[in-house]
Amino acid sequence: MNRYEEVIAKSKVTADDATVKAAVAKILDKTAENDNREVYKFLLGSIDLTTLSTEDSEKSVAAFTRRVNDFENDWPQYPHVAAICVYSNFAEVVDNNLDVEGVDVCVVAAGFPSSQTFQAVKVADVALAREAGADEIDVVMNVGMFLDGNYEDLCDELIELKHTAKDARLKVILETGCLGTAEKIRNASLLAMYSEADFIKTSTGKIYSGASLEAAYVMCQCIKEYHVATGRKVGFKAAGGVRTTAEAVAYYTIVKEVLGEGWLNADCFRLGASSLANSILSSLEEKEVKYF
């Protein structure tokens, strides 16, 4: 076995789908205790506010960014979002228009959403995004390599992308809706973390089904095991289909119960979404709000 196969073989994280489903159901019994305004505020501050549209342009992305600037003045009682997430070619647009301290510039890069292009193109894309002002870079694991068992090349590519990103956070998207099973999600999570990922992320939301609570549970168990083994904290990001406050509270509950309070901050927990911010604002205001 190579070193990556050894890591997978040693893992004690459950790979049984029925066990995972039962564990998630038990955890979700605790969501009611997290269904409150303070958690809503935390969740709002954990959002990577996202626009990934074919119609995106410099003008539209600049306006999207300025809306985040306006939010700090219009809703000073609430936290701002954690990041603005755009295609890599708009990193500079966000960076030039963003005035709010503490909001990161996040991009999707490296052949998003399929990861199907030349490795040199992926590396160049990440390098250009970093140079243009990206603080965080979300890339997709090469699922084809993973399914073929080509772990060496897969992990070498992710490591090169992290080294290219330098001090920018690298979030590795597993595309859990494609992987499907707890076993595959576990194995992909471990490979990403041992390839220097700063976050592991569920989905692109573009091709396959998005985040699921079962996938989140497995990923968080892997993060916990990895932290015990290495002392390194890796973040978790749910993305793809997280649209309502209730759904966000469920993911919060999974992270809280599996990983604990130490992961309940924007450095370790994110939600990638476009409409979720409005849902949470509506919950906070107890009326419909369409701000973003």
PDB file of C-alpha atoms in Angstrom:
ATOM      1  CA  MET A   1       0.000   0.000   0.000  1.00  0.00           C
ATOM      2  CA  ASN A   2       1.079   3.570  -0.612  1.00  0.00           C
ATOM      3  CA  ARG A   3       0.846   6.118   2.204  1.00  0.00           C
ATOM      4  CA  TYR A   4      -2.612   7.274   1.179  1.00  0.00           C
ATOM      5  CA  GLU A   5      -3.999   3.755   1.143  1.00  0.00           C
ATOM      6  CA  GLU A   6      -2.463   3.254   4.591  1.00  0.00           C
ATOM      7  CA  VAL A   7      -4.241   6.357   5.919  1.00  0.00           C
ATOM      8  CA  ILE A   8      -7.570   5.068   4.619  1.00  0.00           C
ATOM      9  CA  ALA A   9      -6.943   1.578   5.984  1.00  0.00           C
ATOM     10  CA  LYS A  10      -6.197   2.938   9.462  1.00  0.00           C
ATOM     11  CA  SER A  11      -9.284   5.155   9.665  1.00  0.00           C
ATOM     12  CA  LYS A  12     -11.884   4.254  12.291  1.00  0.00           C
ATOM     13  CA  VAL A  13     -14.558   6.529  10.809  1.00  0.00           C
ATOM     14  CA  THR A  14     -17.650   4.492   9.983  1.00  0.00           C
ATOM     15  CA  ALA A  15     -18.212   3.659   6.326  1.00  0.00           C
ATOM     16  CA  ASP A  16     -21.618   2.067   6.859  1.00  0.00           C
ATOM     17  CA  ASP A  17     -24.446   4.120   5.369  1.00  0.00           C
ATOM     18  CA  ALA A  18     -27.124   2.805   7.732  1.00  0.00           C
ATOM     19  CA  THR A  19     -25.004   3.637  10.774  1.00  0.00           C
ATOM     20  CA  VAL A  20     -24.406   7.150   9.468  1.00  0.00           C
ATOM     21  CA  LYS A  21     -28.099   7.709   8.802  1.00  0.00           C
ATOM     22  CA  ALA A  22     -29.014   6.597  12.319  1.00  0.00           C
ATOM     23  CA  ALA A  23     -26.326   8.799  13.886  1.00  0.00           C
ATOM     24  CA  VAL A  24     -27.546  11.844  11.951  1.00  0.00           C
ATOM     25  CA  ALA A  25     -31.156  11.222  12.988  1.00  0.00           C
ATOM     26  CA  LYS A  26     -30.073  11.109  16.631  1.00  0.00           C
ATOM     27  CA  ILE A  27     -28.109  14.351  16.341  1.00  0.00           C
ATOM     28  CA  LEU A  28     -30.986  16.136  14.639  1.00  0.00           C
ATOM     29  CA  ASP A  29     -33.102  15.582  17.736  1.00  0.00           C
ATOM     30  CA  LYS A  30     -30.943  18.371  19.217  1.00  0.00           C
ATOM     31  CA  THR A  31     -31.623  20.997  16.527  1.00  0.00           C
ATOM     32  CA  ALA A  32     -34.372  22.655  18.581  1.00  0.00           C
ATOM     33  CA  GLU A  33     -31.852  23.865  21.160  1.00  0.00           C
ATOM     34  CA  ASN A  34     -29.913  25.635  18.389  1.00  0.00           C
ATOM     35  CA  ASP A  35     -32.961  27.240  16.777  1.00  0.00           C
ATOM     36  CA  ASN A  36     -32.480  30.726  18.187  1.00  0.00           C
ATOM     37  CA  ARG A  37     -31.399  34.243  17.260  1.00  0.00           C
ATOM     38  CA  GLU A  38     -27.804  33.909  18.460  1.00  0.00           C
ATOM     39  CA  VAL A  39     -27.260  30.885  16.223  1.00  0.00           C
ATOM     40  CA  TYR A  40     -28.936  32.700  13.325  1.00  0.00           C
ATOM     41  CA  LYS A  41     -26.475  35.574  13.742  1.00  0.00           C
ATOM     42  CA  PHE A  42     -23.556  33.168  13.834  1.00  0.00           C
ATOM     43  CA  LEU A  43     -24.788  31.434  10.686  1.00  0.00           C
ATOM     44  CA  LEU A  44     -25.128  34.747   8.855  1.00  0.00           C
ATOM     45  CA  GLY A  45     -21.494  35.480   9.670  1.00  0.00           C
ATOM     46  CA  SER A  46     -20.459  32.052   8.357  1.00  0.00           C
ATOM     47  CA  ILE A  47     -21.822  32.469   4.826  1.00  0.00           C
ATOM     48  CA  ASP A  48     -19.674  32.542   1.713  1.00  0.00           C
ATOM     49  CA  LEU A  49     -22.093  34.743  -0.250  1.00  0.00           C
ATOM     50  CA  THR A  50     -21.906  33.319  -3.734  1.00  0.00           C
ATOM     51  CA  THR A  51     -22.597  34.341  -7.303  1.00  0.00           C
ATOM     52  CA  LEU A  52     -21.562  31.773  -9.913  1.00  0.00           C
ATOM     53  CA  SER A  53     -23.729  32.607 -12.906  1.00  0.00           C
ATOM     54  CA  THR A  54     -23.097  32.451 -16.632  1.00  0.00           C
ATOM     55  CA  GLU A  55     -24.386  36.033 -16.665  1.00  0.00           C
ATOM     56  CA  ASP A  56     -21.829  37.353 -14.155  1.00  0.00           C
ATOM     57  CA  SER A  57     -19.887  40.379 -15.382  1.00  0.00           C
ATOM     58  CA  GLU A  58     -17.564  42.964 -13.930  1.00  0.00           C
ATOM     59  CA  LYS A  59     -20.550  45.277 -13.509  1.00  0.00           C
ATOM     60  CA  SER A  60     -22.787  42.711 -11.799  1.00  0.00           C
ATOM     61  CA  VAL A  61     -20.044  41.388  -9.502  1.00  0.00           C
ATOM     62  CA  ALA A  62     -19.082  44.944  -8.496  1.00  0.00           C
ATOM     63  CA  ALA A  63     -22.729  45.642  -7.624  1.00  0.00           C
ATOM     64  CA  PHE A  64     -22.932  42.351  -5.710  1.00  0.00           C
ATOM     65  CA  THR A  65     -19.860  43.361  -3.698  1.00  0.00           C
ATOM     66  CA  ARG A  66     -21.160  46.846  -2.983  1.00  0.00           C
ATOM     67  CA  ARG A  67     -24.328  45.274  -1.597  1.00  0.00           C
ATOM     68  CA  VAL A  68     -22.151  43.643   1.071  1.00  0.00           C
ATOM     69  CA  ASN A  69     -20.628  47.061   1.785  1.00  0.00           C
ATOM     70  CA  ASP A  70     -24.104  48.565   2.151  1.00  0.00           C
ATOM     71  CA  PHE A  71     -25.196  45.799   4.512  1.00  0.00           C
ATOM     72  CA  GLU A  72     -22.822  46.958   7.237  1.00  0.00           C
ATOM     73  CA  ASN A  73     -24.531  50.370   7.246  1.00  0.00           C
ATOM     74  CA  ASP A  74     -28.100  49.169   6.724  1.00  0.00           C
ATOM     75  CA  TRP A  75     -28.006  46.283   9.227  1.00  0.00           C
ATOM     76  CA  PRO A  76     -25.315  47.219  11.805  1.00  0.00           C
ATOM     77  CA  GLN A  77     -26.919  44.979  14.435  1.00  0.00           C
ATOM     78  CA  TYR A  78     -25.987  41.856  12.464  1.00  0.00           C
ATOM     79  CA  PRO A  79     -22.612  40.375  11.448  1.00  0.00           C
ATOM     80  CA  HIS A  80     -21.422  40.631   7.866  1.00  0.00           C
ATOM     81  CA  VAL A  81     -20.892  37.518   5.759  1.00  0.00           C
ATOM     82  CA  ALA A  82     -17.577  35.662   5.956  1.00  0.00           C
ATOM     83  CA  ALA A  83     -16.653  35.926   2.284  1.00  0.00           C
ATOM     84  CA  ILE A  84     -17.813  36.792  -1.209  1.00  0.00           C
ATOM     85  CA  CYS A  85     -17.359  33.831  -3.565  1.00  0.00           C
ATOM     86  CA  VAL A  86     -17.047  34.358  -7.336  1.00  0.00           C
ATOM     87  CA  TYR A  87     -15.370  32.879 -10.383  1.00  0.00           C
ATOM     88  CA  SER A  88     -11.600  33.344 -10.319  1.00  0.00           C
ATOM     89  CA  ASN A  89     -11.553  35.977 -13.053  1.00  0.00           C
ATOM     90  CA  PHE A  90     -13.576  38.300 -10.801  1.00  0.00           C
ATOM     91  CA  ALA A  91     -11.223  38.200  -7.804  1.00  0.00           C
ATOM     92  CA  GLU A  92      -9.826  41.622  -8.617  1.00  0.00           C
ATOM     93  CA  VAL A  93     -13.302  43.080  -9.083  1.00  0.00           C
ATOM     94  CA  VAL A  94     -14.320  41.989  -5.599  1.00  0.00           C
ATOM     95  CA  ASP A  95     -11.012  43.075  -4.098  1.00  0.00           C
ATOM     96  CA  ASN A  96     -11.274  46.544  -5.658  1.00  0.00           C
ATOM     97  CA  ASN A  97     -14.876  47.125  -4.572  1.00  0.00           C
ATOM     98  CA  LEU A  98     -14.946  45.506  -1.125  1.00  0.00           C
ATOM     99  CA  ASP A  99     -14.727  47.986   1.742  1.00  0.00           C
ATOM    100  CA  VAL A 100     -15.818  45.831   4.688  1.00  0.00           C
ATOM    101  CA  GLU A 101     -13.067  44.646   7.007  1.00  0.00           C
ATOM    102  CA  GLY A 102     -13.146  40.931   7.728  1.00  0.00           C
ATOM    103  CA  VAL A 103     -14.904  39.794   4.556  1.00  0.00           C
ATOM    104  CA  ASP A 104     -12.639  37.548   2.494  1.00  0.00           C
ATOM    105  CA  VAL A 105     -12.345  37.355  -1.275  1.00  0.00           C
ATOM    106  CA  CYS A 106     -13.145  33.753  -2.222  1.00  0.00           C
ATOM    107  CA  VAL A 107     -12.984  32.230  -5.696  1.00  0.00           C
ATOM    108  CA  VAL A 108     -13.712  28.926  -7.369  1.00  0.00           C
ATOM    109  CA  ALA A 109     -10.818  27.875  -9.585  1.00  0.00           C
ATOM    110  CA  ALA A 110      -8.843  25.034 -11.159  1.00  0.00           C
ATOM    111  CA  GLY A 111     -11.372  23.717 -13.636  1.00  0.00           C
ATOM    112  CA  PHE A 112     -14.451  24.323 -11.483  1.00  0.00           C
ATOM    113  CA  PRO A 113     -16.913  22.606 -11.385  1.00  0.00           C
ATOM    114  CA  SER A 114     -15.589  19.427 -13.045  1.00  0.00           C
ATOM    115  CA  SER A 115     -11.844  19.640 -12.390  1.00  0.00           C
ATOM    116  CA  GLN A 116     -11.396  18.456 -15.969  1.00  0.00           C
ATOM    117  CA  THR A 117      -8.572  20.417 -17.516  1.00  0.00           C
ATOM    118  CA  PHE A 118      -4.777  20.325 -17.697  1.00  0.00           C
ATOM    119  CA  GLN A 119      -3.005  20.456 -14.352  1.00  0.00           C
ATOM    120  CA  ALA A 120      -0.919  23.357 -15.634  1.00  0.00           C
ATOM    121  CA  VAL A 121      -4.133  25.288 -16.313  1.00  0.00           C
ATOM    122  CA  LYS A 122      -5.363  24.576 -12.783  1.00  0.00           C
ATOM    123  CA  VAL A 123      -2.102  25.779 -11.268  1.00  0.00           C
ATOM    124  CA  ALA A 124      -2.100  28.920 -13.414  1.00  0.00           C
ATOM    125  CA  ASP A 125      -5.698  29.688 -12.474  1.00  0.00           C
ATOM    126  CA  VAL A 126      -4.948  29.407  -8.758  1.00  0.00           C
ATOM    127  CA  ALA A 127      -1.795  31.520  -9.118  1.00  0.00           C
ATOM    128  CA  LEU A 128      -3.633  34.243 -11.052  1.00  0.00           C
ATOM    129  CA  ALA A 129      -6.500  34.270  -8.557  1.00  0.00           C
ATOM    130  CA  ARG A 130      -4.089  34.626  -5.650  1.00  0.00           C
ATOM    131  CA  GLU A 131      -2.262  37.433  -7.407  1.00  0.00           C
ATOM    132  CA  ALA A 132      -5.588  39.171  -8.107  1.00  0.00           C
ATOM    133  CA  GLY A 133      -6.480  39.272  -4.427  1.00  0.00           C
ATOM    134  CA  ALA A 134      -8.145  35.966  -3.532  1.00  0.00           C
ATOM    135  CA  ASP A 135      -7.914  35.119   0.168  1.00  0.00           C
ATOM    136  CA  GLU A 136      -9.615  31.743  -0.282  1.00  0.00           C
ATOM    137  CA  ILE A 137      -9.635  29.355  -3.222  1.00  0.00           C
ATOM    138  CA  ASP A 138     -12.184  26.565  -3.671  1.00  0.00           C
ATOM    139  CA  VAL A 139     -11.100  23.743  -5.982  1.00  0.00           C
ATOM    140  CA  VAL A 140     -12.718  20.446  -6.933  1.00  0.00           C
ATOM    141  CA  MET A 141     -11.026  17.148  -6.206  1.00  0.00           C
ATOM    142  CA  ASN A 142     -10.479  15.192  -9.415  1.00  0.00           C
ATOM    143  CA  VAL A 143     -13.262  12.662  -8.891  1.00  0.00           C
ATOM    144  CA  GLY A 144     -12.214  10.611 -11.904  1.00  0.00           C
ATOM    145  CA  MET A 145      -8.763  10.042 -10.434  1.00  0.00           C
ATOM    146  CA  PHE A 146     -10.336   9.207  -7.093  1.00  0.00           C
ATOM    147  CA  LEU A 147     -12.712   6.621  -8.531  1.00  0.00           C
ATOM    148  CA  ASP A 148      -9.831   5.053 -10.460  1.00  0.00           C
ATOM    149  CA  GLY A 149      -7.864   4.725  -7.236  1.00  0.00           C
ATOM    150  CA  ASN A 150      -5.137   7.000  -8.611  1.00  0.00           C
ATOM    151  CA  TYR A 151      -4.472   8.528  -5.222  1.00  0.00           C
ATOM    152  CA  GLU A 152      -0.850   9.514  -5.797  1.00  0.00           C
ATOM    153  CA  ASP A 153      -1.565  11.768  -8.783  1.00  0.00           C
ATOM    154  CA  LEU A 154      -4.736  13.085  -7.182  1.00  0.00           C
ATOM    155  CA  CYS A 155      -2.981  14.106  -3.993  1.00  0.00           C
ATOM    156  CA  ASP A 156       0.104  15.427  -5.765  1.00  0.00           C
ATOM    157  CA  GLU A 157      -2.169  17.752  -7.728  1.00  0.00           C
ATOM    158  CA  LEU A 158      -3.945  19.028  -4.610  1.00  0.00           C
ATOM    159  CA  ILE A 159      -0.632  19.577  -2.826  1.00  0.00           C
ATOM    160  CA  GLU A 160       0.665  21.593  -5.774  1.00  0.00           C
ATOM    161  CA  LEU A 161      -2.499  23.694  -5.781  1.00  0.00           C
ATOM    162  CA  LYS A 162      -2.093  24.386  -2.066  1.00  0.00           C
ATOM    163  CA  HIS A 163       1.528  25.380  -2.504  1.00  0.00           C
ATOM    164  CA  THR A 164       0.487  27.657  -5.361  1.00  0.00           C
ATOM    165  CA  ALA A 165      -2.234  29.214  -3.198  1.00  0.00           C
ATOM    166  CA  LYS A 166       0.425  29.916  -0.542  1.00  0.00           C
ATOM    167  CA  ASP A 167      -1.215  31.548   2.479  1.00  0.00           C
ATOM    168  CA  ALA A 168      -4.666  31.637   0.907  1.00  0.00           C
ATOM    169  CA  ARG A 169      -7.096  29.071   2.314  1.00  0.00           C
ATOM    170  CA  LEU A 170      -7.563  26.095   0.015  1.00  0.00           C
ATOM    171  CA  LYS A 171     -11.019  24.532   0.226  1.00  0.00           C
ATOM    172  CA  VAL A 172     -11.232  21.156  -1.501  1.00  0.00           C
ATOM    173  CA  ILE A 173     -14.659  20.220  -2.860  1.00  0.00           C
ATOM    174  CA  LEU A 174     -15.368  16.499  -2.696  1.00  0.00           C
ATOM    175  CA  GLU A 175     -18.585  16.512  -4.784  1.00  0.00           C
ATOM    176  CA  THR A 176     -20.277  14.247  -2.264  1.00  0.00           C
ATOM    177  CA  GLY A 177     -23.430  13.910  -4.369  1.00  0.00           C
ATOM    178  CA  CYS A 178     -21.338  12.103  -6.967  1.00  0.00           C
ATOM    179  CA  LEU A 179     -19.416   9.991  -4.454  1.00  0.00           C
ATOM    180  CA  GLY A 180     -22.651   8.871  -2.847  1.00  0.00           C
ATOM    181  CA  THR A 181     -21.547   6.421  -0.165  1.00  0.00           C
ATOM    182  CA  ALA A 182     -20.172   7.011   3.307  1.00  0.00           C
ATOM    183  CA  GLU A 183     -17.103   4.967   2.432  1.00  0.00           C
ATOM    184  CA  LYS A 184     -16.209   7.069  -0.603  1.00  0.00           C
ATOM    185  CA  ILE A 185     -16.898  10.319   1.245  1.00  0.00           C
ATOM    186  CA  ARG A 186     -14.701   9.163   4.125  1.00  0.00           C
ATOM    187  CA  ASN A 187     -11.857   8.204   1.827  1.00  0.00           C
ATOM    188  CA  ALA A 188     -12.057  11.427  -0.193  1.00  0.00           C
ATOM    189  CA  SER A 189     -12.120  13.503   3.007  1.00  0.00           C
ATOM    190  CA  LEU A 190      -8.964  11.825   4.289  1.00  0.00           C
ATOM    191  CA  LEU A 191      -7.117  12.219   0.987  1.00  0.00           C
ATOM    192  CA  ALA A 192      -7.975  15.924   0.804  1.00  0.00           C
ATOM    193  CA  MET A 193      -6.810  16.635   4.338  1.00  0.00           C
ATOM    194  CA  TYR A 194      -3.583  14.680   3.936  1.00  0.00           C
ATOM    195  CA  SER A 195      -3.040  16.770   0.781  1.00  0.00           C
ATOM    196  CA  GLU A 196      -2.928  19.968   2.879  1.00  0.00           C
ATOM    197  CA  ALA A 197      -6.523  21.168   2.379  1.00  0.00           C
ATOM    198  CA  ASP A 198      -7.484  23.920   4.818  1.00  0.00           C
ATOM    199  CA  PHE A 199     -11.190  23.107   4.422  1.00  0.00           C
ATOM    200  CA  ILE A 200     -13.127  20.213   2.997  1.00  0.00           C
ATOM    201  CA  LYS A 201     -16.334  21.201   1.228  1.00  0.00           C
ATOM    202  CA  THR A 202     -19.304  19.075   0.233  1.00  0.00           C
ATOM    203  CA  SER A 203     -20.332  20.145  -3.240  1.00  0.00           C
ATOM    204  CA  THR A 204     -20.191  22.501  -6.187  1.00  0.00           C
ATOM    205  CA  GLY A 205     -23.962  22.715  -6.473  1.00  0.00           C
ATOM    206  CA  LYS A 206     -23.523  22.691 -10.232  1.00  0.00           C
ATOM    207  CA  ILE A 207     -23.646  19.103 -11.485  1.00  0.00           C
ATOM    208  CA  TYR A 208     -24.646  16.608  -8.797  1.00  0.00           C
ATOM    209  CA  SER A 209     -26.897  16.881  -5.768  1.00  0.00           C
ATOM    210  CA  GLY A 210     -25.566  19.256  -3.175  1.00  0.00           C
ATOM    211  CA  ALA A 211     -24.784  18.960   0.507  1.00  0.00           C
ATOM    212  CA  SER A 212     -26.396  16.303   2.681  1.00  0.00           C
ATOM    213  CA  LEU A 213     -26.398  15.930   6.436  1.00  0.00           C
ATOM    214  CA  GLU A 214     -25.058  12.395   6.112  1.00  0.00           C
ATOM    215  CA  ALA A 215     -22.089  13.619   4.075  1.00  0.00           C
ATOM    216  CA  ALA A 216     -21.513  16.391   6.620  1.00  0.00           C
ATOM    217  CA  TYR A 217     -21.496  13.870   9.458  1.00  0.00           C
ATOM    218  CA  VAL A 218     -18.886  11.657   7.770  1.00  0.00           C
ATOM    219  CA  MET A 219     -16.718  14.624   6.820  1.00  0.00           C
ATOM    220  CA  CYS A 220     -16.823  16.023  10.353  1.00  0.00           C
ATOM    221  CA  GLN A 221     -15.917  12.630  11.805  1.00  0.00           C
ATOM    222  CA  CYS A 222     -12.918  12.557   9.467  1.00  0.00           C
ATOM    223  CA  ILE A 223     -11.915  16.087  10.488  1.00  0.00           C
ATOM    224  CA  LYS A 224     -12.087  15.029  14.137  1.00  0.00           C
ATOM    225  CA  GLU A 225      -9.973  11.920  13.547  1.00  0.00           C
ATOM    226  CA  TYR A 226      -7.440  13.891  11.492  1.00  0.00           C
ATOM    227  CA  HIS A 227      -7.161  16.560  14.203  1.00  0.00           C
ATOM    228  CA  VAL A 228      -6.461  13.923  16.859  1.00  0.00           C
ATOM    229  CA  ALA A 229      -3.795  12.343  14.636  1.00  0.00           C
ATOM    230  CA  THR A 230      -2.056  15.520  13.475  1.00  0.00           C
ATOM    231  CA  GLY A 231      -3.088  18.406  15.732  1.00  0.00           C
ATOM    232  CA  ARG A 232      -4.148  20.354  12.639  1.00  0.00           C
ATOM    233  CA  LYS A 233      -7.643  21.868  12.456  1.00  0.00           C
ATOM    234  CA  VAL A 234      -9.343  21.579   9.073  1.00  0.00           C
ATOM    235  CA  GLY A 235     -12.548  23.491   8.395  1.00  0.00           C
ATOM    236  CA  PHE A 236     -15.878  22.221   7.076  1.00  0.00           C
ATOM    237  CA  LYS A 237     -18.009  23.889   4.410  1.00  0.00           C
ATOM    238  CA  ALA A 238     -21.488  22.822   3.326  1.00  0.00           C
ATOM    239  CA  ALA A 239     -22.527  24.055  -0.095  1.00  0.00           C
ATOM    240  CA  GLY A 240     -25.096  23.266  -2.741  1.00  0.00           C
ATOM    241  CA  GLY A 241     -28.763  23.450  -1.785  1.00  0.00           C
ATOM    242  CA  VAL A 242     -28.440  25.007   1.681  1.00  0.00           C
ATOM    243  CA  ARG A 243     -31.202  27.571   1.254  1.00  0.00           C
ATOM    244  CA  THR A 244     -33.203  27.880   4.482  1.00  0.00           C
ATOM    245  CA  THR A 245     -32.470  28.821   8.051  1.00  0.00           C
ATOM    246  CA  ALA A 246     -33.700  25.417   9.225  1.00  0.00           C
ATOM    247  CA  GLU A 247     -31.263  23.629   6.912  1.00  0.00           C
ATOM    248  CA  ALA A 248     -28.397  25.835   8.107  1.00  0.00           C
ATOM    249  CA  VAL A 249     -29.262  25.118  11.753  1.00  0.00           C
ATOM    250  CA  ALA A 250     -29.133  21.382  10.995  1.00  0.00           C
ATOM    251  CA  TYR A 251     -25.584  21.669   9.611  1.00  0.00           C
ATOM    252  CA  TYR A 252     -24.607  23.806  12.598  1.00  0.00           C
ATOM    253  CA  THR A 253     -25.914  21.069  14.878  1.00  0.00           C
ATOM    254  CA  ILE A 254     -23.893  18.378  13.097  1.00  0.00           C
ATOM    255  CA  VAL A 255     -20.689  20.424  13.444  1.00  0.00           C
ATOM    256  CA  LYS A 256     -21.405  21.303  17.075  1.00  0.00           C
ATOM    257  CA  GLU A 257     -22.141  17.724  18.126  1.00  0.00           C
ATOM    258  CA  VAL A 258     -19.299  16.055  16.204  1.00  0.00           C
ATOM    259  CA  LEU A 259     -16.513  18.641  16.356  1.00  0.00           C
ATOM    260  CA  GLY A 260     -17.511  20.845  19.260  1.00  0.00           C
ATOM    261  CA  GLU A 261     -17.376  24.555  20.046  1.00  0.00           C
ATOM    262  CA  GLY A 262     -13.842  24.860  18.694  1.00  0.00           C
ATOM    263  CA  TRP A 263     -15.187  24.634  15.145  1.00  0.00           C
ATOM    264  CA  LEU A 264     -18.010  27.124  15.622  1.00  0.00           C
ATOM    265  CA  ASN A 265     -16.230  30.092  14.076  1.00  0.00           C
ATOM    266  CA  ALA A 266     -15.743  31.418  10.555  1.00  0.00           C
ATOM    267  CA  ASP A 267     -12.205  30.031  10.420  1.00  0.00           C
ATOM    268  CA  CYS A 268     -13.553  26.485  10.664  1.00  0.00           C
ATOM    269  CA  PHE A 269     -17.198  26.529   9.550  1.00  0.00           C
ATOM    270  CA  ARG A 270     -18.720  27.928   6.373  1.00  0.00           C
ATOM    271  CA  LEU A 271     -21.921  27.720   4.377  1.00  0.00           C
ATOM    272  CA  GLY A 272     -21.708  28.375   0.652  1.00  0.00           C
ATOM    273  CA  ALA A 273     -24.951  29.919  -0.544  1.00  0.00           C
ATOM    274  CA  SER A 274     -26.653  32.600  -2.585  1.00  0.00           C
ATOM    275  CA  SER A 275     -30.167  32.739  -1.094  1.00  0.00           C
ATOM    276  CA  LEU A 276     -29.445  31.614   2.474  1.00  0.00           C
ATOM    277  CA  ALA A 277     -28.520  35.094   3.708  1.00  0.00           C
ATOM    278  CA  ASN A 278     -32.006  36.372   2.886  1.00  0.00           C
ATOM    279  CA  SER A 279     -33.603  33.402   4.647  1.00  0.00           C
ATOM    280  CA  ILE A 280     -31.598  34.016   7.825  1.00  0.00           C
ATOM    281  CA  LEU A 281     -32.314  37.763   7.701  1.00  0.00           C
ATOM    282  CA  SER A 282     -35.999  36.932   7.383  1.00  0.00           C
ATOM    283  CA  SER A 283     -35.769  34.680  10.428  1.00  0.00           C
ATOM    284  CA  LEU A 284     -34.019  37.404  12.416  1.00  0.00           C
ATOM    285  CA  GLU A 285     -36.500  40.080  11.381  1.00  0.00           C
ATOM    286  CA  GLU A 286     -39.511  37.741  11.581  1.00  0.00           C
ATOM    287  CA  LYS A 287     -40.675  38.933   8.182  1.00  0.00           C
ATOM    288  CA  GLU A 288     -39.610  38.358   4.588  1.00  0.00           C
ATOM    289  CA  VAL A 289     -36.397  40.163   3.685  1.00  0.00           C
ATOM    290  CA  LYS A 290     -34.813  40.158   0.227  1.00  0.00           C
ATOM    291  CA  TYR A 291     -31.657  42.189   0.681  1.00  0.00           C
ATOM    292  CA  PHE A 292     -29.108  40.256  -1.373  1.00  0.00           C
TER     293      PHE A 292
END
